[in-house]
Short mmCIF file of C-alpha atoms and ligand atoms in Angstrom, two decimals:
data_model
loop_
_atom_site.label_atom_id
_atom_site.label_comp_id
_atom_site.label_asym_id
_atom_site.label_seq_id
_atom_site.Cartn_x
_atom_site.Cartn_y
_atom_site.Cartn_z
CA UNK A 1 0.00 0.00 0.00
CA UNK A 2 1.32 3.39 -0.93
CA UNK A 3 1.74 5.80 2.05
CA UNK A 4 -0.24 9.24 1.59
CA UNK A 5 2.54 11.96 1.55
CA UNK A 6 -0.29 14.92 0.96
CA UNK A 7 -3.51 15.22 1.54
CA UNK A 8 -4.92 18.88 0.90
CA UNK A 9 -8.44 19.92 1.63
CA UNK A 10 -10.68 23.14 0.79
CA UNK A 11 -7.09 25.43 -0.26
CA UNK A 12 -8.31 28.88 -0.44
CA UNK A 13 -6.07 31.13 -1.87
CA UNK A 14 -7.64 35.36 -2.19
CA UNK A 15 -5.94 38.56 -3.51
CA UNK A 16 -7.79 41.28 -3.08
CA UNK A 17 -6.76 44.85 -4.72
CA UNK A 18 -8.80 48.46 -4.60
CA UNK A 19 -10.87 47.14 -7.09
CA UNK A 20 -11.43 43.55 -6.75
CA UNK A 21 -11.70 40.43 -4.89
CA UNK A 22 -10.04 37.79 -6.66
CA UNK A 23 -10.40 34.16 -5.68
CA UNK A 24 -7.51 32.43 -7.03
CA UNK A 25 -7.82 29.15 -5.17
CA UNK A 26 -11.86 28.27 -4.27
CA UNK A 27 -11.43 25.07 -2.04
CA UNK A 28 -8.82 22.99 -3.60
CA UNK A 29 -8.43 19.36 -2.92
CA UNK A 30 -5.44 17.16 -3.76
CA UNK A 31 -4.05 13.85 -2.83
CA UNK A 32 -0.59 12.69 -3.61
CA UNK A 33 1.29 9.85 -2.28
CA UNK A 34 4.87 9.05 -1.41
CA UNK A 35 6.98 8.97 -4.51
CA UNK A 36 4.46 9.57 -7.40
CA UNK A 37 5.31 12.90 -9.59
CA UNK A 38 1.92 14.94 -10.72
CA UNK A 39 1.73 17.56 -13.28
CA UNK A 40 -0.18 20.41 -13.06
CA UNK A 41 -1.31 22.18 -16.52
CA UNK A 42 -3.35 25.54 -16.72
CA UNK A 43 -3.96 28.23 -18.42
CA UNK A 44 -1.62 31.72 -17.25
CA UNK A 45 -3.10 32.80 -14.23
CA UNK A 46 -5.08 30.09 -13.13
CA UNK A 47 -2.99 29.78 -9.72
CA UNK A 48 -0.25 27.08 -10.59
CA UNK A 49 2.53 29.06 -8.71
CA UNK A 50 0.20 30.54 -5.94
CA UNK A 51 -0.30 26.46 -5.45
CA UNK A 52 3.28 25.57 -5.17
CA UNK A 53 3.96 28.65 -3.11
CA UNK A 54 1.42 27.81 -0.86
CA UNK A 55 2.46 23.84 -0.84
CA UNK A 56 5.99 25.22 -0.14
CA UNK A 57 4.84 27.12 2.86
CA UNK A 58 6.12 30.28 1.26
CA UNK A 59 2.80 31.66 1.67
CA UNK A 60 -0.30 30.78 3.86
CA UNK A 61 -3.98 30.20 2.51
CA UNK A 62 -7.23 31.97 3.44
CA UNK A 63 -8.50 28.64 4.31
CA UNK A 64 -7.97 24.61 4.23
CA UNK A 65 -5.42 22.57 5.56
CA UNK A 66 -2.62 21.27 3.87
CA UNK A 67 -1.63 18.17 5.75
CA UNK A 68 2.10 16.89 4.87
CA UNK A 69 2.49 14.03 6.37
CA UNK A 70 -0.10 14.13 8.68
CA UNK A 71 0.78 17.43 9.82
CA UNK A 72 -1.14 20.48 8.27
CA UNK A 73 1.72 23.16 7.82
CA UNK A 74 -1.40 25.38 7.74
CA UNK A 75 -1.02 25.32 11.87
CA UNK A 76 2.45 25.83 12.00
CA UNK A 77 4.54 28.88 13.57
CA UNK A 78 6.46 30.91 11.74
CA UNK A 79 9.50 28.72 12.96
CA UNK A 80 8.12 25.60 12.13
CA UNK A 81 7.28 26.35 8.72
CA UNK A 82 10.80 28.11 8.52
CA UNK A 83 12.09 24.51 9.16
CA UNK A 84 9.76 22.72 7.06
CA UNK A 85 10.87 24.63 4.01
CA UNK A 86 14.85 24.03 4.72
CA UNK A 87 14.39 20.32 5.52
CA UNK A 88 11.13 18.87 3.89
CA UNK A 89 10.98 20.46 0.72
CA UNK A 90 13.61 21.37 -2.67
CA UNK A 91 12.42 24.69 -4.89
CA UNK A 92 12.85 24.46 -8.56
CA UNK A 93 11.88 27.67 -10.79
CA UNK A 94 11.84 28.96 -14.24
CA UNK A 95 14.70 31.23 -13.29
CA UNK A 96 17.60 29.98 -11.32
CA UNK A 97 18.43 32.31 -8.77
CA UNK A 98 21.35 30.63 -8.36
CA UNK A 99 24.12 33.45 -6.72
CA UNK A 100 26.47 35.30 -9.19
CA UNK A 101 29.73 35.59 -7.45
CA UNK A 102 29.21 31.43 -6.23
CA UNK A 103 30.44 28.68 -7.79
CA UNK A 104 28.22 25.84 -9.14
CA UNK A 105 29.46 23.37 -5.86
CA UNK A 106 29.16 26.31 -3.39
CA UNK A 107 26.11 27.28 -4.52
CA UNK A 108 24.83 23.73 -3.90
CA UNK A 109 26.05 23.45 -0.54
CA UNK A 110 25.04 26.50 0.46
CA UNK A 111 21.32 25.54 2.10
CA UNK A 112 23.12 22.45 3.57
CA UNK A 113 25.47 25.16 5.31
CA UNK A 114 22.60 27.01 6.38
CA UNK A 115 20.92 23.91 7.68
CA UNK A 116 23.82 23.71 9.86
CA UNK A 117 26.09 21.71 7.90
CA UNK A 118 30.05 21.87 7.77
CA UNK A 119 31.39 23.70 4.57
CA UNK A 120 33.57 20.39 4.21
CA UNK A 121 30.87 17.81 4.75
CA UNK A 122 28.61 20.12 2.36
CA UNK A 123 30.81 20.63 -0.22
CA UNK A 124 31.90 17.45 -0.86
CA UNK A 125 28.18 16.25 -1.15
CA UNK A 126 27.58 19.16 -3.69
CA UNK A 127 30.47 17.64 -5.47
CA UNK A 128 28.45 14.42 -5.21
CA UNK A 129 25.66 15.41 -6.46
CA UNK A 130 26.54 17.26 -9.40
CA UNK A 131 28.85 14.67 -10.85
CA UNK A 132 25.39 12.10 -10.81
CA UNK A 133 23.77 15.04 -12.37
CA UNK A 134 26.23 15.11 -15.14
CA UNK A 135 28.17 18.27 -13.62
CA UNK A 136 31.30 16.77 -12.16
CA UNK A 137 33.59 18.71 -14.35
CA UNK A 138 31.24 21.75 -13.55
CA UNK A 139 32.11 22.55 -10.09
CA UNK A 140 33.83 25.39 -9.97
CA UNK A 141 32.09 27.68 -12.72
CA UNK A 142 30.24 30.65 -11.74
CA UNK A 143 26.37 30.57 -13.24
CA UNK A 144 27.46 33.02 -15.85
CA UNK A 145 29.71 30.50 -17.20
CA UNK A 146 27.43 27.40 -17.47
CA UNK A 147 24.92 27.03 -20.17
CA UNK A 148 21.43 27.67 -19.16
CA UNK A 149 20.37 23.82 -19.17
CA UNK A 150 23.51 23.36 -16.70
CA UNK A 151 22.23 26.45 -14.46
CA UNK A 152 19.07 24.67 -14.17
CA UNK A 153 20.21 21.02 -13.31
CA UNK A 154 22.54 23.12 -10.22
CA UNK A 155 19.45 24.79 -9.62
CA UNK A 156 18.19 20.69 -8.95
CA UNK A 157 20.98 19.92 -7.21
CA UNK A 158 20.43 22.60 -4.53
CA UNK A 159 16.98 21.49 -4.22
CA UNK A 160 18.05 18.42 -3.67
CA UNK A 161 21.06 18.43 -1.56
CA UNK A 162 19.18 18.60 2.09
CA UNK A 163 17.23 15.70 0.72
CA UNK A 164 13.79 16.88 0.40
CA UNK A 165 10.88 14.89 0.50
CA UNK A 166 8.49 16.93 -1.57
CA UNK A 167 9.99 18.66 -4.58
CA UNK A 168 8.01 21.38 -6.04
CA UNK A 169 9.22 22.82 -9.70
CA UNK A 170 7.11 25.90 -11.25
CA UNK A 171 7.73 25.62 -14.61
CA UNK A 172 11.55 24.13 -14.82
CA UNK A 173 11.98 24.30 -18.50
CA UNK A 174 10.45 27.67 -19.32
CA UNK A 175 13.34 28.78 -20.43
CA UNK A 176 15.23 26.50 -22.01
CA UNK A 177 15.17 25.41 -25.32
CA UNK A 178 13.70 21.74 -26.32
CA UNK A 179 16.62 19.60 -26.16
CA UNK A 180 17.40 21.08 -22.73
CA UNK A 181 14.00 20.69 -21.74
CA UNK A 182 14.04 17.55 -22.55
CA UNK A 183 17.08 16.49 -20.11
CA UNK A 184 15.98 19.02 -17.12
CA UNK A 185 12.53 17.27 -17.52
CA UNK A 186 13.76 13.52 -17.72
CA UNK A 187 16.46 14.39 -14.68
CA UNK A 188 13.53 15.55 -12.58
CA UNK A 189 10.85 12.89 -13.35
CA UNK A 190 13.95 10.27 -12.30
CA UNK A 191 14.22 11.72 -9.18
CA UNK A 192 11.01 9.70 -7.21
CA UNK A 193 13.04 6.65 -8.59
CA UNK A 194 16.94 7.49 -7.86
CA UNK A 195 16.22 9.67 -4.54
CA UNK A 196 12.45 8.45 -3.50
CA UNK A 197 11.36 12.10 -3.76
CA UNK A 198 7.80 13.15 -4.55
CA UNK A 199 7.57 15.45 -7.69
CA UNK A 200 5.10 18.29 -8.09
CA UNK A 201 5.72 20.08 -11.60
CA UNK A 202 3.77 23.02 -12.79
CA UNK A 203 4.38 23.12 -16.59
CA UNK A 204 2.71 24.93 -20.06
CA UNK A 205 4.64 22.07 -21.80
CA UNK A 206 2.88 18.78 -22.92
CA UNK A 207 5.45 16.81 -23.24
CA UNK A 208 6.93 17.17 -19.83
CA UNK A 209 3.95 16.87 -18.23
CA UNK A 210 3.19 13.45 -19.88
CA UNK A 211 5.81 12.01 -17.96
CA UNK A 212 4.35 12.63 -14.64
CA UNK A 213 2.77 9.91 -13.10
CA UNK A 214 -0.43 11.90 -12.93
CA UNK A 215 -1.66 14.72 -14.55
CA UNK A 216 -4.47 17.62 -12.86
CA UNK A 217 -5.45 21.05 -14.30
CA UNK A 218 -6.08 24.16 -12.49
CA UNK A 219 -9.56 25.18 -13.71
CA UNK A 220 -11.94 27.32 -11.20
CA UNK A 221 -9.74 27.72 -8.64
CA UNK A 222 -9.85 23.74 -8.46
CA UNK A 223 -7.58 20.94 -9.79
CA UNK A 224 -9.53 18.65 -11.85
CA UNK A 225 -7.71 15.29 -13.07
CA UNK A 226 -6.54 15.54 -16.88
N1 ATP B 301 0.40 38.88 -4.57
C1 ATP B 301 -0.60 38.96 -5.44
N2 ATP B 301 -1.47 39.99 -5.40
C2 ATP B 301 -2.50 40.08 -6.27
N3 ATP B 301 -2.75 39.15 -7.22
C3 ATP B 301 -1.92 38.12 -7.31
C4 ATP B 301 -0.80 37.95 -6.43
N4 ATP B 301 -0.16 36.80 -6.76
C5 ATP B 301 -0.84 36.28 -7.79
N5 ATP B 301 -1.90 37.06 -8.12
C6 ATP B 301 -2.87 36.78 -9.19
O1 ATP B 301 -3.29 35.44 -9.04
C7 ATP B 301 -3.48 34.84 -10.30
C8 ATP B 301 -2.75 33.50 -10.35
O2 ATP B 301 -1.36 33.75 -10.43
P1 ATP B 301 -0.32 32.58 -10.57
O3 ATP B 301 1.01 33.20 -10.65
O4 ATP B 301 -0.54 31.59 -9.50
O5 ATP B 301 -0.76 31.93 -11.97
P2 ATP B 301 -0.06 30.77 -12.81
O6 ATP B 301 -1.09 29.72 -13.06
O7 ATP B 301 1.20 30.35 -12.15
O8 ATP B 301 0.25 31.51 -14.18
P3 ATP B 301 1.48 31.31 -15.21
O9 ATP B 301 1.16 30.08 -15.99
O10 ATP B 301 1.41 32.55 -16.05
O11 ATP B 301 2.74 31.21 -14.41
C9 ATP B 301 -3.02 35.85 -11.34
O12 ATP B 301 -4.16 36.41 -11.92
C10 ATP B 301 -2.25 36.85 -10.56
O13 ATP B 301 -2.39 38.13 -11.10
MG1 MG B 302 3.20 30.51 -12.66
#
């Protein structure tokens, strides 16, 4: 039997401006379990990334519970949601962010640092993890000096390196081209196999998202299976 790793109920997500009252989320409900990978399609603006931020605990709903685990992150403090983030979950996005004056391995290790970490201990798994993501000769390049597919599978490996459970990409590929899409896409639906992660992918593009496991689409404020 497959263990339940989410179990979100009734998500309720507003933004409200001078003139309006949107309601971006209207009582989502989503199960995933351990080790699947889901893709979520829908059209722009129809609250993929308000999802994953939410998911994430980068942001908190109007209403509903999010239960990771058993635990709904939707009751946490500030501090426990702080730590939830760091430890429980990895942060892919359609830009990088990885830091300009770092190197490819120090950028890596640097949430494992911050996690508490030794430099050593964390570089040398940044080292690790790079070379099984095809980076090992890599390490010491500054983002401005790796092609944009290679920016993006760092950007992986720093999601990856304090082993999250739950990783959560908002559109991954966006900006590469379709050969690099292809291997960002095929390195992250390997990852519930290779690292026993669960994948949540928010994607425009067809052909990643019929790799998932399970596809949904964000229609209504609600994710309705595709
Ligand atoms: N902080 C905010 N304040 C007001 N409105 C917001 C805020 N964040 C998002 N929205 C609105 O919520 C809606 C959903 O945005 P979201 O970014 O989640 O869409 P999306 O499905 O990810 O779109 P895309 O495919 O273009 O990335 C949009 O209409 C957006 O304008
Ligand atoms: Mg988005």
């Amino acid at each position: 039997m497959s263990e339940e790793i989410l179990d979100i109920e009734g998500l309720v997500r507003r933004f409200s401006t001078e003139a309006e009252d949107l309601v971006i989320l209207d009582g989502l409900n989503l199960r995933v379990d351990a080790g699947q990978s889901l893709a979520i399609m829908g059209a722009s603006g129809s609250g993929k990334s308000t999802f994953l931020t939410l998911v994430g605990g980068l942001d908190r709903p109007d209403a509903g519970h999010i239960r990771v685990e058993n635990k709904d992150i939707v009751n946490f403090d500030e501090r426990a949601l702080g730590d939830y983030r760091s430890r429980f979950v990895g942060f892919v996005f359609q830009f990088h962010y990885l830091i300009r004056d770092l190197s490819a391995s120090e950028n890596v290790a640097l949430p494992a640092m911050m996690a508490g970490e030794s430099r050593k201990s964390a570089m040398n798994r940044a080292a690790e993890l790079l070379g099984e993501l095809g980076l090992g000769d890599r390490l010491n390049h500054v983002p401005s000096k790796l092609s944009g597919g290679e920016r993006q599978r760092t950007a992986i490996a720093r999601a990856l390196i304090n082993k999250p459970r739950l990783v959560l990409a908002d559109e991954p590929t966006g900006n590469l081209d379709a050969a690099n899409a292809g291997v960002v896409g095929g390195l992250l639906f390997s990852l519930p196999k290779s690292f026993g992660t669960t994948l949540i992918i928010a994607t425009h593009d067809g052909s990643i998202a019929a790799q998932a496991d399970r596809t949904c689409r964000l229609v209504g404020g609600k994710l309705e299976s595709a």
